[in-house]
CSV table of C-alpha atoms in Angstrom, one decimal:
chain,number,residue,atom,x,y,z
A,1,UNK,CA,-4.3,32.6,17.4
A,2,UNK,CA,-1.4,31.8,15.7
A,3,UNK,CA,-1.9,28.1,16.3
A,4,UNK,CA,-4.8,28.5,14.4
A,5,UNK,CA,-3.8,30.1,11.4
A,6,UNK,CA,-0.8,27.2,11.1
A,7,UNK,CA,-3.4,24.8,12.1
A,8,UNK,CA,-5.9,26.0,8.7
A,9,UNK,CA,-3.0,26.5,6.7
A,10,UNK,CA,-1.6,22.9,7.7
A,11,UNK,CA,-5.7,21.8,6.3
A,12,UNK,CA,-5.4,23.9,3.4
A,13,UNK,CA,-2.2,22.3,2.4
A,14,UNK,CA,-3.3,18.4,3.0
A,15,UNK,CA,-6.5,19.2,1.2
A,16,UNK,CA,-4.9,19.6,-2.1
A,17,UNK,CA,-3.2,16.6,-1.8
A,18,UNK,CA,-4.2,13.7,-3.6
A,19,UNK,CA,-5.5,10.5,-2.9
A,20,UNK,CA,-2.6,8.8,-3.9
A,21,UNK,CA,-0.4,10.5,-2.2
A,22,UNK,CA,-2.3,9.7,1.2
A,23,UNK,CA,-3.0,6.5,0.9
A,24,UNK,CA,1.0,6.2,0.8
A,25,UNK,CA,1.2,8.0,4.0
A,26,UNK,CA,0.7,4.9,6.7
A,27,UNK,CA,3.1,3.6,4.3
A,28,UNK,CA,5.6,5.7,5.3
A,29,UNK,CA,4.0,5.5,9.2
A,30,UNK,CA,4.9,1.9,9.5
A,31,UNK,CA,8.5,1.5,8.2
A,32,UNK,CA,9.4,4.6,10.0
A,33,UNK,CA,8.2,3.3,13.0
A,34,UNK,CA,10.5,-0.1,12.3
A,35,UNK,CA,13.3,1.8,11.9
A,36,UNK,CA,12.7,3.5,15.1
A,37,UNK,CA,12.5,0.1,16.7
A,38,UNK,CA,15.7,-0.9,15.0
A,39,UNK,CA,17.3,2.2,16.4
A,40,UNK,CA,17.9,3.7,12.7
A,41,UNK,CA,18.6,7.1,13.0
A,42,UNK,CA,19.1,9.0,9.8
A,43,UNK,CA,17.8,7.7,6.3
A,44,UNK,CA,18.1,8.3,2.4
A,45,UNK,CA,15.4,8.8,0.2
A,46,UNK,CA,17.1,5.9,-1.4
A,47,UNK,CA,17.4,3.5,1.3
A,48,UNK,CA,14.0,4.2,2.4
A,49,UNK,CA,13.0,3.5,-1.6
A,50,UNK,CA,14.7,0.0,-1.6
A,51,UNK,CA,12.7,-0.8,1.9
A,52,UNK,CA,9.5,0.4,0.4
A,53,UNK,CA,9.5,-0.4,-3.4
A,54,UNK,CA,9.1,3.1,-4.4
A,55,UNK,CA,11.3,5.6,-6.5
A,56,UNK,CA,13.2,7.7,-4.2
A,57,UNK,CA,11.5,10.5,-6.5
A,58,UNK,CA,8.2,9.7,-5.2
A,59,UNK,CA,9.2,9.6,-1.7
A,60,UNK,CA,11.0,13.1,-2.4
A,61,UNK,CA,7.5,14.2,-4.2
A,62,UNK,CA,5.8,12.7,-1.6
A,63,UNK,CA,7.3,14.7,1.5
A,64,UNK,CA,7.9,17.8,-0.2
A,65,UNK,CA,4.1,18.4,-0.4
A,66,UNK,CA,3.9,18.8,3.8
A,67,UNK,CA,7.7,20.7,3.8
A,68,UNK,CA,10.0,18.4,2.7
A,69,UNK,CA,11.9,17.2,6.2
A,70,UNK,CA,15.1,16.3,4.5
A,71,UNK,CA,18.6,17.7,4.3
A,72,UNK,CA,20.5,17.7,0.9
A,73,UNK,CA,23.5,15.0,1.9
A,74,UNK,CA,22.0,14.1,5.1
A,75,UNK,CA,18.6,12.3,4.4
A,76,UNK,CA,16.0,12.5,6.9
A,77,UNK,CA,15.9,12.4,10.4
A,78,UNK,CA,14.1,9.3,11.4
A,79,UNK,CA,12.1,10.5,14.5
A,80,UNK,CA,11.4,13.9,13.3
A,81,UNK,CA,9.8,12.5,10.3
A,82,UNK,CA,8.2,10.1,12.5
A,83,UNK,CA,6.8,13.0,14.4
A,84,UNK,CA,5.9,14.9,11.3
A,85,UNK,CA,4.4,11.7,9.6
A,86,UNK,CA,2.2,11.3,12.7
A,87,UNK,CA,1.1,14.8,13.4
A,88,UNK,CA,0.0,14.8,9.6
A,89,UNK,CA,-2.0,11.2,9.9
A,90,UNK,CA,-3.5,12.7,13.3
A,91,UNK,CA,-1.6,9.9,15.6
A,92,UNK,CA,-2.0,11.0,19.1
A,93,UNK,CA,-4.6,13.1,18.8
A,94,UNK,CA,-6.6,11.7,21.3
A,95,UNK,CA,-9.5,10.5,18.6
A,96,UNK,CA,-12.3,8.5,20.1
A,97,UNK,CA,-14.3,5.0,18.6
A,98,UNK,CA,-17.2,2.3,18.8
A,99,UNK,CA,-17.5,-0.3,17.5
A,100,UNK,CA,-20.7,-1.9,16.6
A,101,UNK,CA,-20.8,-5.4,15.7
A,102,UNK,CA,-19.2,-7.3,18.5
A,103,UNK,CA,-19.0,-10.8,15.9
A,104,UNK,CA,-15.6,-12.3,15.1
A,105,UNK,CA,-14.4,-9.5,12.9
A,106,UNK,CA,-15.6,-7.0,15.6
A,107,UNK,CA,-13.9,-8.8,18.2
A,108,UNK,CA,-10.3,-9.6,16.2
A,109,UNK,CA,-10.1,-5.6,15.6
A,110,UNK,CA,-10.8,-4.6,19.2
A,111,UNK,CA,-8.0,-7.6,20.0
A,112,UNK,CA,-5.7,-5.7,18.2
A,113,UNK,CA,-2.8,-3.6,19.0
A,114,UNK,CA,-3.7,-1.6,16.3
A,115,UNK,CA,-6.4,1.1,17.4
A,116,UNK,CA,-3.5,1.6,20.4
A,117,UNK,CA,-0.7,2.2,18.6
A,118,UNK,CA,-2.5,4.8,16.1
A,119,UNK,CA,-3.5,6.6,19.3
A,120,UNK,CA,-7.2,6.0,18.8
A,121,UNK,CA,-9.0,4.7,21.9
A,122,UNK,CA,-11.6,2.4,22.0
A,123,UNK,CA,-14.5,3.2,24.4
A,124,UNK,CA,-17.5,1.7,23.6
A,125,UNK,CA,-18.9,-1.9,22.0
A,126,UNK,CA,-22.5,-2.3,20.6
A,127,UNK,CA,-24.4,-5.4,19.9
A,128,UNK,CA,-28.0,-6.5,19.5
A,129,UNK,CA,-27.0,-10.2,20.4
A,130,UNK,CA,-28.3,-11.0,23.9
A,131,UNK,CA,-25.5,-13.7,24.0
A,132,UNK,CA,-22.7,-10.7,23.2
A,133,UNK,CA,-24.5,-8.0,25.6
A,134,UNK,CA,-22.7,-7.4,28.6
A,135,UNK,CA,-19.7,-9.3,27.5
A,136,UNK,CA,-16.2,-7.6,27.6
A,137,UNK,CA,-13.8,-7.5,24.5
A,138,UNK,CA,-10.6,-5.8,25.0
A,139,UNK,CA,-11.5,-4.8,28.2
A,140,UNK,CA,-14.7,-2.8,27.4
A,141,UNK,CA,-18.2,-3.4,28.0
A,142,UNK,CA,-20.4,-4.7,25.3
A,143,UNK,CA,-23.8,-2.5,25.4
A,144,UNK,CA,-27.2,-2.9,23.6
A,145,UNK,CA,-27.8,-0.5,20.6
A,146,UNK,CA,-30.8,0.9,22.2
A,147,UNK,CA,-27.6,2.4,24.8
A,148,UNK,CA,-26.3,3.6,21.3
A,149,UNK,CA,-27.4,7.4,21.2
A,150,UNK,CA,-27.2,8.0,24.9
A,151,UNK,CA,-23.9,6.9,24.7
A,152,UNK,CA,-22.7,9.4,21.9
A,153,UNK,CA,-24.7,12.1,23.9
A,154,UNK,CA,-22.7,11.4,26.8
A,155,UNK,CA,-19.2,11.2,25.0
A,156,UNK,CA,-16.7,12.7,22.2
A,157,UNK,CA,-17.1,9.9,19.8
A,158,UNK,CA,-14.9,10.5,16.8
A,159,UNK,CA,-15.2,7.4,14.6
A,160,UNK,CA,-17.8,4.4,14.3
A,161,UNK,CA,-16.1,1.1,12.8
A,162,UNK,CA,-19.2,-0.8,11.3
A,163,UNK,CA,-18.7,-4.8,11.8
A,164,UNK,CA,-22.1,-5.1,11.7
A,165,UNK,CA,-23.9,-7.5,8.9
A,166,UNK,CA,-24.5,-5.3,5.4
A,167,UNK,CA,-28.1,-5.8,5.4
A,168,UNK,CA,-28.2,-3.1,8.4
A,169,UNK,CA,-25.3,-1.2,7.3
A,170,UNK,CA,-27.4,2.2,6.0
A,171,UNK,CA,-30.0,2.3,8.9
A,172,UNK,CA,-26.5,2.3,11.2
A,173,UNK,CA,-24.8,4.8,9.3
A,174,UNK,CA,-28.2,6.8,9.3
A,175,UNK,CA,-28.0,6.4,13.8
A,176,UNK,CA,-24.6,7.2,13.5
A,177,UNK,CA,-24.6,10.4,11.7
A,178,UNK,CA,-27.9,11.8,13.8
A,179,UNK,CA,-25.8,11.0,17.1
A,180,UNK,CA,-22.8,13.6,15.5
A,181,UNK,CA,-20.6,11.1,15.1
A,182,UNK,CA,-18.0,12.7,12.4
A,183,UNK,CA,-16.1,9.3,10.8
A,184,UNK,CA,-16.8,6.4,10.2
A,185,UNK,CA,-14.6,2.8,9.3
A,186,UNK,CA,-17.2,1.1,7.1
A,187,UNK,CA,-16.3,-3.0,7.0
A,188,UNK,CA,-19.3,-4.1,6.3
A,189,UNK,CA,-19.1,-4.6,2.9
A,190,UNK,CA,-21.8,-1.9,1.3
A,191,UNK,CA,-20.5,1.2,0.0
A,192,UNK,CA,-21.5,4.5,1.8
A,193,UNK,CA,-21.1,7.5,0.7
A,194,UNK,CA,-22.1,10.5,3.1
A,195,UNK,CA,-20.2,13.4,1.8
A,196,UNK,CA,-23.9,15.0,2.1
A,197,UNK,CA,-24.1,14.3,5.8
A,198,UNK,CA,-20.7,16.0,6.4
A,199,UNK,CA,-19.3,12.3,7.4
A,200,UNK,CA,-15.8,11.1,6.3
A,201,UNK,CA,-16.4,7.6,5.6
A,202,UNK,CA,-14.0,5.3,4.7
A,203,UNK,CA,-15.2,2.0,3.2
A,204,UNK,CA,-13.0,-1.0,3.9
A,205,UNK,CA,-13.4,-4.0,1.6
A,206,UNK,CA,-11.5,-7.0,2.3
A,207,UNK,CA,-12.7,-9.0,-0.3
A,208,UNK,CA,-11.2,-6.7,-2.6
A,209,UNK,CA,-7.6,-7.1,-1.6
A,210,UNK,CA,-8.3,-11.1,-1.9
A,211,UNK,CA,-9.7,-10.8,-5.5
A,212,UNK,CA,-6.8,-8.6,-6.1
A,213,UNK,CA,-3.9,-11.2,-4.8
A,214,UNK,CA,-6.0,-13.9,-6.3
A,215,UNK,CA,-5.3,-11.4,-9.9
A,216,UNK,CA,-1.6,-11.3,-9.4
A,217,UNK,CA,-1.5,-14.8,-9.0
A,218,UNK,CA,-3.7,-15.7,-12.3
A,219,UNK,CA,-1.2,-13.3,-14.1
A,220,UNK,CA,1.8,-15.1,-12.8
A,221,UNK,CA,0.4,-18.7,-13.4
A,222,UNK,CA,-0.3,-17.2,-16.9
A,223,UNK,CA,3.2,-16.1,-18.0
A,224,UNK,CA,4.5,-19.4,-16.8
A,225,UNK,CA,2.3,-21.3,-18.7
A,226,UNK,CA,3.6,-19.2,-21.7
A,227,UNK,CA,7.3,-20.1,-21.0
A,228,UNK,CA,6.3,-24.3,-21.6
């Protein structure tokens, strides 16, 4: 019971965070664990600022909104914030996906290391392409769509990750929310927003972070061209 009660007031607290403020979190995830690797034990607010390019104030901010983890004259310890970091982000806790789209963007994803080290397991690949069907990528089993809901009947799924072309993106979702799945990682490209369906979605556009380089670049090339 108490579990619980930490457990909803742990929700209660992440809830009023803002967006900002998460979005920084895998951030913080990813240089933590690189100092782990590097066998750091302790850091400063400041040393982690100079690795990050933020004001030791933010990360301060930042922290103190899930309890802080730091001593005054210490810094933080390096694991336990790991730890902390984790628990918050739901690392290891045992979250369940599919993919559907086994193309080339489907199939670099499930190649990566990266579901595996954010402790979310990979357990089943969908595909309407007789060439993909009955393939394996990453060591699972690509399956026809019409294995789709049967699948998610059978198992926990936690998260969809959309590869699929955008065209079919909606009627997808629309499967994937009926079948109870609770997330999903939208990359195909169209925007979906089912706060109405009780389905955190998170829409990935990599496009975006192109025409955004492509930006800082144009503004660079600018204020050179100023200087002649």
């Amino acid at each position: 019971m108490k579990k619980d009660v930490a457990n909803r007031r742990d929700l209660d607290l992440q809830n009023e965070v803002s967006p900002a403020v998460i979005k920084r979190l895998p951030r913080y995830f990813r240089y933590l664990r690189e100092l782990i690797r590097n066998g750091k034990l302790r850091i400063s607010s400041g040393e982690l600022s100079e690795m990050m390019n933020v004001t030791a104030s933010q990360i301060r901010q930042d922290l103190n909104r899930f309890g802080g983890f730091g001593q005054q004259g210490y810094g933080y310890n390096v694991n336990y914030l790991y730890a902390k970091i984790c628990e918050i982000l739901g690392v290891g806790e045992g979250y369940s996906a599919i993919l559907i789209g086994a193309g080339n963007l489907g199939r670099a994803l499930v190649g990566s290391p990266m579901f595996e080290k954010r402790g979310v397991d990979i357990i089943g690949i969908f595909d309407v392409n007789p060439e993909m069907v009955g393939r394996t990528v990453g060591g699972v089993s690509v399956m026809h769509m019409d294995e789709f809901e049967p699948f998610c009947h059978r198992h926990a799924v936690d998260i969809a990750v959309l590869t699929l072309p955008k065209e079919y993106a909606v009627e997808t979702a629309d499967r994937v929310v009926k079948s109870g799945v609770p997330g999903i990682w939208n990359f195909t490209g169209k925007e979906l927003d089912l706060a109405e369906a009780d389905t955190v979605t998170e829409n990935v556009h990599i496009g975006d972070s192109l025409m955004t380089l492509c930006y800082e670049l144009r503004c660079r090339d600018n204020e050179k061209n100023k200087g002649r």
